[in-house]
């Protein structure tokens, strides 16, 4: 870290100078979506989020400068329910060809409306031409979101959404959404209408970034876009500007850097042996190929990092570690363009091989405010393990990745991974707004919100992650 300290201020200034000056009104310039029956006024979305999206009604060609794309297709009533229009209990799309995509999800107009039903998709492999079996899409995604009453939540851009599902490179799709059926007088009746404005999102992650090799000795500000320079500059005390990875350190090196950069008092008062794990290797946003033009330009921070909430992405386990960057780029696009969030929701992501990736922009050492655990995004961080772990055991390497990451990041803020802490609830379905809640420093998402996340099998491994993380800290 200290090797980069001398240049970090200059690098940050260079990145700041590269950013265009924008007035608040220009920064939030909106492109309106068509009004719906439930929302007479069009829902406003920033041009920066809207431009790369292709609607079914009017296809806008993608420019070669934009990696990847999102295609949004409105769902229609199926079979005999067509006369009911948007009130039909079954909506979807019959089999159809589609431009290549690798991730799917379903979104709707009102983020506060729950989709009570079943969402299933089947896709055609672009390689083999074979159709998959029907796959379930996780419908409960409300709990992965910004806190109530925050600027991100009340922006007017947020939409209801399912979890994203990674399907691999595909060129055909079929989808059906069935309202939940309840028993009434021996008859199956729908429990309520489906949300209005249902759309299928087809996400193409774009091409892989260049292979990760040795970094240039001298940072080259002019080779980066303004947005990329800003996202990289906040990590300038850890790696050169434009780096695709942040290198790992030994525990001794990590302790020395903590003492040198923050002082003994900030290092928990321990003069020579602060409790912190060795800094792990982290793939930066540039390393996984983030298009920095999609996210909101400014960063959002909270005060500290007192807890880590562990999630599963619920995007399926059908990916190779070499595809993890594509999965993350797809989730990023889905969170920003389809769901209307300011950036990817998680602070970090971990793949099945234990590789660690930078998530929401703002700096890996900083208390970046995410959108991962509704009600508890302040003074915490969110870590998503790529995959679905309700019925599948998480790989040991992924659990180790969580332990290595938390030993380091929580150590920066003096937190004991095996301990307890208090967080104030921002409001949710388990704890009222304003309640101080005692939580494990490493908690599962379900500890802060009634949800299946991070899946029963991953949740069962959190005790192992806590003890291993604490050991890495030297406790």
Tab-separated table of C-alpha atoms in Angstrom:
chain	number	residue	atom	x	y	z
A	1	UNK	CA	0.000	0.000	0.000
A	2	UNK	CA	2.712	2.465	1.008
A	3	UNK	CA	4.382	2.074	-2.378
A	4	UNK	CA	1.439	3.879	-3.925
A	5	UNK	CA	0.771	6.479	-1.257
A	6	UNK	CA	3.036	9.124	-2.683
A	7	UNK	CA	1.157	9.174	-5.954
A	8	UNK	CA	-2.393	8.549	-4.742
A	9	UNK	CA	-3.276	12.211	-4.222
A	10	UNK	CA	-2.000	13.175	-7.643
A	11	UNK	CA	-3.797	10.247	-9.256
A	12	UNK	CA	-7.053	11.118	-7.554
A	13	UNK	CA	-6.748	14.726	-8.641
A	14	UNK	CA	-6.055	13.639	-12.207
A	15	UNK	CA	-9.160	11.478	-12.207
A	16	UNK	CA	-11.225	14.294	-10.749
A	17	UNK	CA	-10.015	16.698	-13.400
A	18	UNK	CA	-10.961	14.206	-16.081
A	19	UNK	CA	-14.592	14.172	-14.983
A	20	UNK	CA	-16.905	16.532	-16.837
A	21	UNK	CA	-18.517	19.261	-14.785
A	22	UNK	CA	-22.261	18.672	-14.561
A	23	UNK	CA	-25.018	20.587	-12.906
A	24	UNK	CA	-27.403	18.568	-10.710
A	25	UNK	CA	-30.157	18.969	-13.239
A	26	UNK	CA	-27.979	17.717	-16.100
A	27	UNK	CA	-26.693	14.803	-14.037
A	28	UNK	CA	-30.251	13.595	-13.532
A	29	UNK	CA	-31.576	14.304	-17.001
A	30	UNK	CA	-34.430	11.849	-17.547
A	31	UNK	CA	-35.764	9.799	-20.395
A	32	UNK	CA	-39.398	8.907	-19.695
A	33	UNK	CA	-40.796	5.386	-20.108
A	34	UNK	CA	-44.342	5.062	-21.427
A	35	UNK	CA	-47.054	5.577	-18.817
A	36	UNK	CA	-48.983	2.541	-17.592
A	37	UNK	CA	-52.463	2.106	-16.175
A	38	UNK	CA	-51.085	2.011	-12.641
A	39	UNK	CA	-48.787	4.981	-13.087
A	40	UNK	CA	-50.436	7.773	-15.110
A	41	UNK	CA	-47.222	9.756	-15.093
A	42	UNK	CA	-44.324	8.161	-16.866
A	43	UNK	CA	-41.657	6.720	-14.598
A	44	UNK	CA	-38.526	8.778	-15.096
A	45	UNK	CA	-35.165	7.076	-15.646
A	46	UNK	CA	-31.840	8.801	-16.285
A	47	UNK	CA	-30.551	8.830	-19.816
A	48	UNK	CA	-27.354	7.200	-18.601
A	49	UNK	CA	-29.342	4.160	-17.494
A	50	UNK	CA	-31.720	4.101	-20.443
A	51	UNK	CA	-29.528	4.569	-23.477
A	52	UNK	CA	-28.038	1.064	-23.863
A	53	UNK	CA	-31.412	-0.667	-23.327
A	54	UNK	CA	-33.264	-1.987	-26.373
A	55	UNK	CA	-37.062	-2.016	-26.215
A	56	UNK	CA	-39.194	-4.434	-28.204
A	57	UNK	CA	-41.171	-1.599	-29.747
A	58	UNK	CA	-38.218	0.337	-31.139
A	59	UNK	CA	-34.844	-1.350	-31.389
A	60	UNK	CA	-31.969	1.060	-30.887
A	61	UNK	CA	-28.730	-0.288	-32.384
A	62	UNK	CA	-25.957	-0.912	-29.883
A	63	UNK	CA	-22.791	1.059	-30.483
A	64	UNK	CA	-19.506	-0.815	-30.594
A	65	UNK	CA	-18.291	1.354	-27.703
A	66	UNK	CA	-20.851	-0.146	-25.299
A	67	UNK	CA	-19.931	-3.660	-24.125
A	68	UNK	CA	-22.982	-5.846	-23.804
A	69	UNK	CA	-26.670	-4.972	-24.038
A	70	UNK	CA	-30.046	-5.363	-22.359
A	71	UNK	CA	-33.180	-6.252	-24.304
A	72	UNK	CA	-36.520	-5.663	-22.570
A	73	UNK	CA	-39.599	-7.538	-23.836
A	74	UNK	CA	-43.151	-6.919	-22.525
A	75	UNK	CA	-44.988	-10.060	-21.409
A	76	UNK	CA	-48.417	-10.865	-22.828
A	77	UNK	CA	-51.384	-12.910	-21.564
A	78	UNK	CA	-51.142	-16.567	-22.515
A	79	UNK	CA	-53.810	-18.904	-23.960
A	80	UNK	CA	-57.437	-18.164	-23.003
A	81	UNK	CA	-56.514	-15.318	-20.663
A	82	UNK	CA	-55.726	-12.863	-23.469
A	83	UNK	CA	-59.012	-10.987	-23.045
A	84	UNK	CA	-58.015	-10.051	-19.503
A	85	UNK	CA	-54.977	-8.135	-20.723
A	86	UNK	CA	-52.612	-7.099	-17.935
A	87	UNK	CA	-54.924	-8.719	-15.336
A	88	UNK	CA	-54.394	-12.213	-16.786
A	89	UNK	CA	-53.197	-14.724	-14.156
A	90	UNK	CA	-50.696	-16.255	-16.596
A	91	UNK	CA	-48.413	-14.083	-18.680
A	92	UNK	CA	-45.301	-14.791	-20.676
A	93	UNK	CA	-43.838	-15.199	-24.125
A	94	UNK	CA	-44.007	-18.247	-26.394
A	95	UNK	CA	-40.816	-19.698	-27.840
A	96	UNK	CA	-38.977	-17.128	-29.889
A	97	UNK	CA	-35.593	-16.323	-31.356
A	98	UNK	CA	-33.579	-13.612	-29.650
A	99	UNK	CA	-30.269	-11.819	-30.025
A	100	UNK	CA	-27.642	-13.587	-27.947
A	101	UNK	CA	-27.947	-13.230	-24.184
A	102	UNK	CA	-26.665	-15.052	-21.100
A	103	UNK	CA	-28.807	-13.861	-18.162
A	104	UNK	CA	-32.546	-13.385	-17.716
A	105	UNK	CA	-34.883	-11.809	-15.202
A	106	UNK	CA	-38.372	-10.365	-14.968
A	107	UNK	CA	-39.146	-6.806	-13.867
A	108	UNK	CA	-42.315	-4.800	-13.255
A	109	UNK	CA	-43.367	-1.224	-12.567
A	110	UNK	CA	-43.866	-0.932	-8.792
A	111	UNK	CA	-40.922	-2.029	-6.592
A	112	UNK	CA	-43.236	-2.243	-3.569
A	113	UNK	CA	-45.507	-4.788	-5.259
A	114	UNK	CA	-44.623	-8.416	-4.611
A	115	UNK	CA	-44.829	-10.931	-7.428
A	116	UNK	CA	-46.803	-13.711	-5.741
A	117	UNK	CA	-46.420	-16.569	-8.144
A	118	UNK	CA	-44.027	-18.679	-10.168
A	119	UNK	CA	-41.611	-17.489	-12.867
A	120	UNK	CA	-40.096	-20.069	-15.204
A	121	UNK	CA	-37.918	-19.778	-18.277
A	122	UNK	CA	-36.426	-22.099	-20.827
A	123	UNK	CA	-33.685	-21.095	-23.221
A	124	UNK	CA	-32.006	-22.386	-26.365
A	125	UNK	CA	-28.255	-22.883	-26.279
A	126	UNK	CA	-26.442	-20.796	-28.874
A	127	UNK	CA	-23.828	-23.566	-29.144
A	128	UNK	CA	-25.947	-26.701	-29.452
A	129	UNK	CA	-29.353	-25.378	-30.514
A	130	UNK	CA	-30.997	-27.478	-27.793
A	131	UNK	CA	-33.713	-26.139	-25.520
A	132	UNK	CA	-33.249	-26.378	-21.767
A	133	UNK	CA	-35.818	-27.740	-19.348
A	134	UNK	CA	-37.980	-25.197	-17.519
A	135	UNK	CA	-35.951	-23.373	-14.861
A	136	UNK	CA	-37.401	-21.554	-11.859
A	137	UNK	CA	-36.468	-17.903	-11.317
A	138	UNK	CA	-36.314	-16.696	-7.709
A	139	UNK	CA	-39.189	-14.238	-7.356
A	140	UNK	CA	-38.414	-12.809	-3.913
A	141	UNK	CA	-35.859	-10.090	-4.603
A	142	UNK	CA	-37.322	-7.107	-2.688
A	143	UNK	CA	-34.991	-7.738	0.243
A	144	UNK	CA	-31.936	-7.108	-1.964
A	145	UNK	CA	-32.406	-3.382	-2.224
A	146	UNK	CA	-31.596	0.067	-0.916
A	147	UNK	CA	-33.047	1.022	2.460
A	148	UNK	CA	-36.475	2.696	2.646
A	149	UNK	CA	-36.511	6.495	2.361
A	150	UNK	CA	-32.985	6.681	0.927
A	151	UNK	CA	-32.217	8.635	-2.244
A	152	UNK	CA	-31.534	5.437	-4.156
A	153	UNK	CA	-34.824	3.857	-3.118
A	154	UNK	CA	-36.929	6.973	-3.758
A	155	UNK	CA	-35.273	7.977	-7.041
A	156	UNK	CA	-38.346	7.100	-9.130
A	157	UNK	CA	-36.244	4.730	-11.232
A	158	UNK	CA	-36.427	1.575	-9.118
A	159	UNK	CA	-38.556	-1.278	-10.433
A	160	UNK	CA	-39.729	-4.547	-8.971
A	161	UNK	CA	-37.585	-7.462	-10.078
A	162	UNK	CA	-36.913	-11.148	-9.694
A	163	UNK	CA	-33.438	-12.428	-8.994
A	164	UNK	CA	-31.336	-12.722	-12.154
A	165	UNK	CA	-30.707	-16.199	-13.590
A	166	UNK	CA	-27.533	-17.095	-15.516
A	167	UNK	CA	-28.442	-19.370	-18.434
A	168	UNK	CA	-25.265	-19.275	-20.507
A	169	UNK	CA	-25.007	-18.048	-24.080
A	170	UNK	CA	-28.458	-18.445	-25.611
A	171	UNK	CA	-30.378	-17.295	-28.691
A	172	UNK	CA	-33.924	-18.393	-27.923
A	173	UNK	CA	-36.266	-17.957	-24.966
A	174	UNK	CA	-39.676	-18.892	-23.591
A	175	UNK	CA	-41.106	-17.551	-20.327
A	176	UNK	CA	-44.234	-18.011	-18.243
A	177	UNK	CA	-45.372	-16.208	-15.088
A	178	UNK	CA	-48.177	-17.849	-13.114
A	179	UNK	CA	-50.003	-16.058	-10.297
A	180	UNK	CA	-50.010	-18.013	-7.042
A	181	UNK	CA	-52.985	-20.314	-6.621
A	182	UNK	CA	-54.856	-20.655	-3.314
A	183	UNK	CA	-57.556	-23.139	-2.374
A	184	UNK	CA	-61.041	-21.676	-1.903
A	185	UNK	CA	-64.091	-23.948	-1.512
A	186	UNK	CA	-62.150	-26.740	-3.128
A	187	UNK	CA	-61.323	-24.589	-6.160
A	188	UNK	CA	-57.921	-23.207	-7.172
A	189	UNK	CA	-58.126	-19.432	-7.369
A	190	UNK	CA	-55.429	-16.842	-7.859
A	191	UNK	CA	-54.323	-15.068	-4.703
A	192	UNK	CA	-54.120	-11.740	-6.492
A	193	UNK	CA	-53.245	-10.153	-9.815
A	194	UNK	CA	-49.753	-10.180	-11.196
A	195	UNK	CA	-47.859	-6.874	-10.996
A	196	UNK	CA	-48.388	-4.478	-13.876
A	197	UNK	CA	-45.746	-3.815	-16.482
A	198	UNK	CA	-44.153	-7.282	-16.493
A	199	UNK	CA	-41.159	-7.458	-18.809
A	200	UNK	CA	-38.538	-10.065	-19.597
A	201	UNK	CA	-34.972	-8.772	-19.459
A	202	UNK	CA	-32.380	-10.483	-21.673
A	203	UNK	CA	-28.851	-9.454	-20.726
A	204	UNK	CA	-25.780	-9.909	-22.898
A	205	UNK	CA	-22.626	-9.354	-20.806
A	206	UNK	CA	-20.502	-8.464	-23.828
A	207	UNK	CA	-17.021	-9.641	-24.574
A	208	UNK	CA	-14.537	-10.676	-21.915
A	209	UNK	CA	-11.990	-8.021	-20.868
A	210	UNK	CA	-8.401	-8.605	-22.041
A	211	UNK	CA	-6.476	-11.301	-20.144
A	212	UNK	CA	-5.110	-10.064	-16.843
A	213	UNK	CA	-1.355	-9.606	-17.045
A	214	UNK	CA	1.347	-7.551	-15.342
A	215	UNK	CA	0.217	-4.003	-14.684
A	216	UNK	CA	1.942	-1.025	-16.226
A	217	UNK	CA	4.473	0.606	-13.924
A	218	UNK	CA	3.296	4.123	-14.749
A	219	UNK	CA	-0.435	4.907	-14.526
A	220	UNK	CA	-1.821	6.281	-17.783
A	221	UNK	CA	-4.768	8.538	-17.009
A	222	UNK	CA	-5.440	9.343	-20.650
A	223	UNK	CA	-6.050	5.669	-21.520
A	224	UNK	CA	-9.121	5.518	-19.261
A	225	UNK	CA	-12.534	7.096	-19.564
A	226	UNK	CA	-13.358	9.703	-16.941
A	227	UNK	CA	-15.704	7.309	-15.174
A	228	UNK	CA	-13.154	4.464	-15.218
A	229	UNK	CA	-10.443	6.757	-13.893
A	230	UNK	CA	-12.676	7.837	-11.005
A	231	UNK	CA	-13.602	4.237	-10.111
A	232	UNK	CA	-9.940	3.228	-10.163
A	233	UNK	CA	-8.574	6.296	-8.378
A	234	UNK	CA	-10.361	5.430	-5.127
A	235	UNK	CA	-8.125	2.342	-4.952
A	236	UNK	CA	-4.960	4.214	-5.896
A	237	UNK	CA	-3.262	3.556	-2.552
A	238	UNK	CA	-3.557	-0.193	-3.212
A	239	UNK	CA	-2.727	-0.554	-6.909
A	240	UNK	CA	-1.812	1.612	-9.913
A	241	UNK	CA	-4.516	3.539	-11.721
A	242	UNK	CA	-6.204	1.227	-14.194
A	243	UNK	CA	-5.123	-1.972	-12.423
A	244	UNK	CA	-7.205	-5.079	-13.101
A	245	UNK	CA	-6.285	-6.647	-9.769
A	246	UNK	CA	-5.278	-5.517	-6.297
A	247	UNK	CA	-2.419	-7.778	-5.213
A	248	UNK	CA	-2.537	-9.847	-2.056
A	249	UNK	CA	-0.273	-9.079	0.895
A	250	UNK	CA	1.063	-11.149	3.752
A	251	UNK	CA	-0.448	-10.546	7.165
A	252	UNK	CA	2.706	-8.746	8.278
A	253	UNK	CA	2.606	-6.445	5.245
A	254	UNK	CA	-1.080	-5.779	5.847
A	255	UNK	CA	-0.453	-4.910	9.497
A	256	UNK	CA	2.441	-2.612	8.605
A	257	UNK	CA	0.351	-0.791	6.025
A	258	UNK	CA	-2.544	-0.397	8.445
A	259	UNK	CA	-0.257	1.078	11.090
A	260	UNK	CA	1.538	3.317	8.601
A	261	UNK	CA	-1.555	4.722	6.912
A	262	UNK	CA	-4.021	4.957	9.798
A	263	UNK	CA	-1.818	5.151	12.879
A	264	UNK	CA	-1.779	3.099	16.024
A	265	UNK	CA	-5.043	4.529	17.397
A	266	UNK	CA	-6.987	3.600	14.261
A	267	UNK	CA	-5.389	0.168	14.328
A	268	UNK	CA	-7.412	-0.773	17.424
A	269	UNK	CA	-4.738	0.579	19.758
A	270	UNK	CA	-2.453	-2.367	19.054
A	271	UNK	CA	1.036	-0.946	18.497
A	272	UNK	CA	2.555	-3.877	16.658
A	273	UNK	CA	-0.068	-6.574	16.179
A	274	UNK	CA	-3.473	-5.287	15.029
A	275	UNK	CA	-6.142	-7.906	14.464
A	276	UNK	CA	-6.402	-8.031	10.691
A	277	UNK	CA	-6.146	-10.767	8.108
A	278	UNK	CA	-3.818	-10.629	5.107
A	279	UNK	CA	-5.218	-8.592	2.268
A	280	UNK	CA	-6.530	-11.016	-0.387
A	281	UNK	CA	-6.151	-10.612	-4.120
A	282	UNK	CA	-9.147	-8.665	-5.431
A	283	UNK	CA	-10.252	-8.384	-9.059
A	284	UNK	CA	-11.155	-4.736	-9.635
A	285	UNK	CA	-14.138	-3.422	-11.538
A	286	UNK	CA	-11.829	-2.846	-14.489
A	287	UNK	CA	-10.669	-6.438	-14.127
A	288	UNK	CA	-14.192	-7.837	-14.571
A	289	UNK	CA	-15.022	-5.331	-17.288
A	290	UNK	CA	-17.493	-2.905	-15.691
A	291	UNK	CA	-18.887	-0.317	-18.092
A	292	UNK	CA	-18.556	2.641	-15.729
A	293	UNK	CA	-20.902	4.767	-17.837
A	294	UNK	CA	-23.898	2.746	-16.658
A	295	UNK	CA	-23.735	3.548	-12.933
A	296	UNK	CA	-24.406	6.863	-11.213
A	297	UNK	CA	-21.235	8.918	-11.199
A	298	UNK	CA	-20.920	9.873	-7.562
A	299	UNK	CA	-20.145	7.394	-4.802
A	300	UNK	CA	-22.185	6.854	-1.649
A	301	UNK	CA	-20.665	6.048	1.737
A	302	UNK	CA	-21.775	5.054	5.186
A	303	UNK	CA	-19.817	5.726	8.403
A	304	UNK	CA	-18.155	2.396	9.128
A	305	UNK	CA	-18.195	-1.347	8.463
A	306	UNK	CA	-19.348	-3.152	11.594
A	307	UNK	CA	-20.895	-6.210	9.957
A	308	UNK	CA	-20.814	-8.293	6.789
A	309	UNK	CA	-23.994	-9.796	5.346
A	310	UNK	CA	-23.440	-12.903	3.247
A	311	UNK	CA	-25.741	-13.580	0.288
A	312	UNK	CA	-26.068	-15.958	-2.583
A	313	UNK	CA	-26.721	-14.337	-5.943
A	314	UNK	CA	-29.523	-16.906	-6.628
A	315	UNK	CA	-28.352	-16.793	-10.258
A	316	UNK	CA	-27.723	-20.544	-10.519
A	317	UNK	CA	-24.610	-22.692	-10.367
A	318	UNK	CA	-24.240	-23.369	-14.091
A	319	UNK	CA	-21.130	-21.272	-14.658
A	320	UNK	CA	-17.379	-21.849	-14.799
A	321	UNK	CA	-14.982	-19.714	-12.806
A	322	UNK	CA	-13.613	-18.411	-16.103
A	323	UNK	CA	-17.136	-17.037	-16.746
A	324	UNK	CA	-17.468	-15.292	-13.386
A	325	UNK	CA	-16.608	-11.874	-14.835
A	326	UNK	CA	-19.391	-12.300	-17.409
A	327	UNK	CA	-21.843	-13.293	-14.666
A	328	UNK	CA	-20.908	-10.188	-12.660
A	329	UNK	CA	-21.191	-7.879	-15.662
A	330	UNK	CA	-24.642	-9.330	-16.306
A	331	UNK	CA	-25.768	-8.845	-12.695
A	332	UNK	CA	-24.389	-5.294	-12.818
A	333	UNK	CA	-26.428	-4.512	-15.923
A	334	UNK	CA	-29.514	-6.124	-14.424
A	335	UNK	CA	-29.219	-4.174	-11.169
A	336	UNK	CA	-28.624	-0.832	-12.900
A	337	UNK	CA	-30.534	-0.918	-16.181
A	338	UNK	CA	-33.337	-3.343	-15.415
A	339	UNK	CA	-33.928	-2.735	-11.680
A	340	UNK	CA	-33.019	0.982	-11.660
A	341	UNK	CA	-30.347	0.869	-8.941
A	342	UNK	CA	-27.426	3.289	-8.834
A	343	UNK	CA	-24.820	0.494	-9.223
A	344	UNK	CA	-24.438	-3.214	-8.570
A	345	UNK	CA	-25.928	-3.863	-5.130
A	346	UNK	CA	-23.170	-5.932	-3.496
A	347	UNK	CA	-19.904	-4.547	-2.141
A	348	UNK	CA	-18.002	-7.707	-3.068
A	349	UNK	CA	-18.644	-10.941	-4.927
A	350	UNK	CA	-16.970	-14.341	-4.551
A	351	UNK	CA	-17.054	-17.083	-7.197
A	352	UNK	CA	-17.099	-20.852	-6.661
A	353	UNK	CA	-13.281	-20.967	-6.901
A	354	UNK	CA	-12.894	-18.414	-4.097
A	355	UNK	CA	-11.858	-15.491	-6.315
A	356	UNK	CA	-12.869	-12.128	-4.856
A	357	UNK	CA	-14.271	-9.264	-6.941
A	358	UNK	CA	-14.833	-5.596	-6.205
A	359	UNK	CA	-18.542	-4.771	-6.334
A	360	UNK	CA	-20.121	-1.350	-5.893
A	361	UNK	CA	-17.742	1.456	-6.847
A	362	UNK	CA	-16.195	3.710	-4.230
A	363	UNK	CA	-13.043	1.948	-3.018
A	364	UNK	CA	-12.500	-1.515	-1.537
A	365	UNK	CA	-11.130	-0.179	1.771
A	366	UNK	CA	-13.878	2.420	2.189
A	367	UNK	CA	-17.338	2.052	3.802
A	368	UNK	CA	-19.237	2.083	0.505
A	369	UNK	CA	-23.000	1.999	1.015
A	370	UNK	CA	-24.523	-0.894	-0.890
A	371	UNK	CA	-28.024	-2.132	-1.695
A	372	UNK	CA	-27.920	-5.711	-0.473
A	373	UNK	CA	-29.802	-6.112	2.825
A	374	UNK	CA	-32.983	-4.052	3.032
A	375	UNK	CA	-32.909	-2.189	6.333
A	376	UNK	CA	-29.246	-2.827	7.136
A	377	UNK	CA	-27.176	-1.235	4.371
A	378	UNK	CA	-25.679	1.339	6.746
A	379	UNK	CA	-22.439	0.471	8.569
A	380	UNK	CA	-22.250	-2.884	6.817
A	381	UNK	CA	-21.039	-4.557	3.661
A	382	UNK	CA	-22.695	-7.146	1.437
A	383	UNK	CA	-20.856	-10.158	0.008
A	384	UNK	CA	-22.559	-12.269	-2.662
A	385	UNK	CA	-21.351	-15.782	-3.380
A	386	UNK	CA	-22.165	-16.449	-7.037
A	387	UNK	CA	-24.614	-19.335	-7.144
A	388	UNK	CA	-27.750	-20.770	-5.539
A	389	UNK	CA	-27.356	-22.681	-2.293
A	390	UNK	CA	-30.764	-23.751	-1.036
A	391	UNK	CA	-30.201	-27.350	-2.090
A	392	UNK	CA	-26.555	-27.301	-3.146
A	393	UNK	CA	-23.536	-27.121	-0.882
A	394	UNK	CA	-21.280	-24.099	-1.460
A	395	UNK	CA	-17.755	-25.031	-2.583
A	396	UNK	CA	-15.201	-24.935	0.206
A	397	UNK	CA	-13.131	-22.439	-1.799
A	398	UNK	CA	-16.041	-19.994	-1.815
A	399	UNK	CA	-16.458	-20.206	1.978
A	400	UNK	CA	-12.709	-19.682	2.342
A	401	UNK	CA	-12.986	-16.656	0.060
A	402	UNK	CA	-15.622	-15.144	2.351
A	403	UNK	CA	-13.375	-15.813	5.372
A	404	UNK	CA	-10.311	-14.240	3.745
A	405	UNK	CA	-12.211	-11.173	2.599
A	406	UNK	CA	-13.937	-10.535	5.928
A	407	UNK	CA	-10.732	-11.089	7.948
A	408	UNK	CA	-9.153	-8.233	6.026
A	409	UNK	CA	-12.032	-5.799	5.469
A	410	UNK	CA	-13.549	-6.133	8.936
A	411	UNK	CA	-10.046	-5.849	10.397
A	412	UNK	CA	-9.688	-2.424	8.802
A	413	UNK	CA	-12.566	-1.298	11.038
A	414	UNK	CA	-11.620	-3.197	14.190
A	415	UNK	CA	-14.428	-5.756	13.938
A	416	UNK	CA	-14.113	-9.308	15.270
A	417	UNK	CA	-15.560	-11.759	12.713
A	418	UNK	CA	-16.528	-14.174	15.500
A	419	UNK	CA	-18.176	-11.467	17.599
A	420	UNK	CA	-21.470	-9.592	17.845
A	421	UNK	CA	-22.405	-6.035	16.971
A	422	UNK	CA	-25.418	-3.705	16.962
A	423	UNK	CA	-26.927	-2.155	13.861
A	424	UNK	CA	-29.899	0.180	13.668
A	425	UNK	CA	-32.654	-1.089	11.393
A	426	UNK	CA	-33.747	1.094	8.511
A	427	UNK	CA	-37.023	-0.814	8.350
A	428	UNK	CA	-37.922	-4.280	7.107
A	429	UNK	CA	-40.094	-7.318	7.744
A	430	UNK	CA	-38.159	-8.532	10.813
A	431	UNK	CA	-37.274	-5.320	12.650
A	432	UNK	CA	-39.037	-1.972	12.812
A	433	UNK	CA	-37.246	1.138	11.674
A	434	UNK	CA	-34.989	2.568	14.365
A	435	UNK	CA	-34.611	-0.627	16.387
A	436	UNK	CA	-31.071	-1.491	17.516
A	437	UNK	CA	-30.520	-5.113	16.573
A	438	UNK	CA	-27.820	-7.416	17.939
A	439	UNK	CA	-26.295	-9.427	15.088
A	440	UNK	CA	-23.345	-11.625	14.346
A	441	UNK	CA	-20.544	-9.570	12.791
A	442	UNK	CA	-20.704	-12.080	9.926
A	443	UNK	CA	-24.429	-12.604	9.368
A	444	UNK	CA	-26.534	-14.191	6.705
A	445	UNK	CA	-29.010	-12.071	4.805
A	446	UNK	CA	-31.852	-13.914	6.566
A	447	UNK	CA	-30.634	-12.577	9.913
A	448	UNK	CA	-31.717	-9.073	8.904
A	449	UNK	CA	-34.725	-9.868	6.715
A	450	UNK	CA	-37.138	-12.816	6.435
A	451	UNK	CA	-35.747	-14.461	3.311
A	452	UNK	CA	-34.215	-17.748	2.173
A	453	UNK	CA	-30.993	-15.947	1.214
A	454	UNK	CA	-28.136	-16.963	1.380
A	455	UNK	CA	-29.644	-20.422	0.978
A	456	UNK	CA	-29.812	-23.037	3.735
A	457	UNK	CA	-26.587	-24.770	2.700
A	458	UNK	CA	-24.472	-21.592	2.620
A	459	UNK	CA	-26.061	-20.278	5.814
A	460	UNK	CA	-24.989	-23.483	7.559
A	461	UNK	CA	-21.367	-22.718	6.631
A	462	UNK	CA	-21.265	-19.250	8.190
A	463	UNK	CA	-20.019	-20.524	11.551
A	464	UNK	CA	-17.039	-22.010	9.725
A	465	UNK	CA	-16.490	-18.694	7.919
A	466	UNK	CA	-16.569	-16.793	11.231
A	467	UNK	CA	-14.040	-19.011	13.013
A	468	UNK	CA	-11.712	-19.141	10.004
A	469	UNK	CA	-11.910	-15.382	9.509
A	470	UNK	CA	-11.121	-14.740	13.182
A	471	UNK	CA	-8.151	-17.100	12.948
A	472	UNK	CA	-6.843	-15.213	9.923
A	473	UNK	CA	-7.011	-12.050	12.034
A	474	UNK	CA	-4.801	-13.713	14.669
A	475	UNK	CA	-7.534	-14.036	17.299
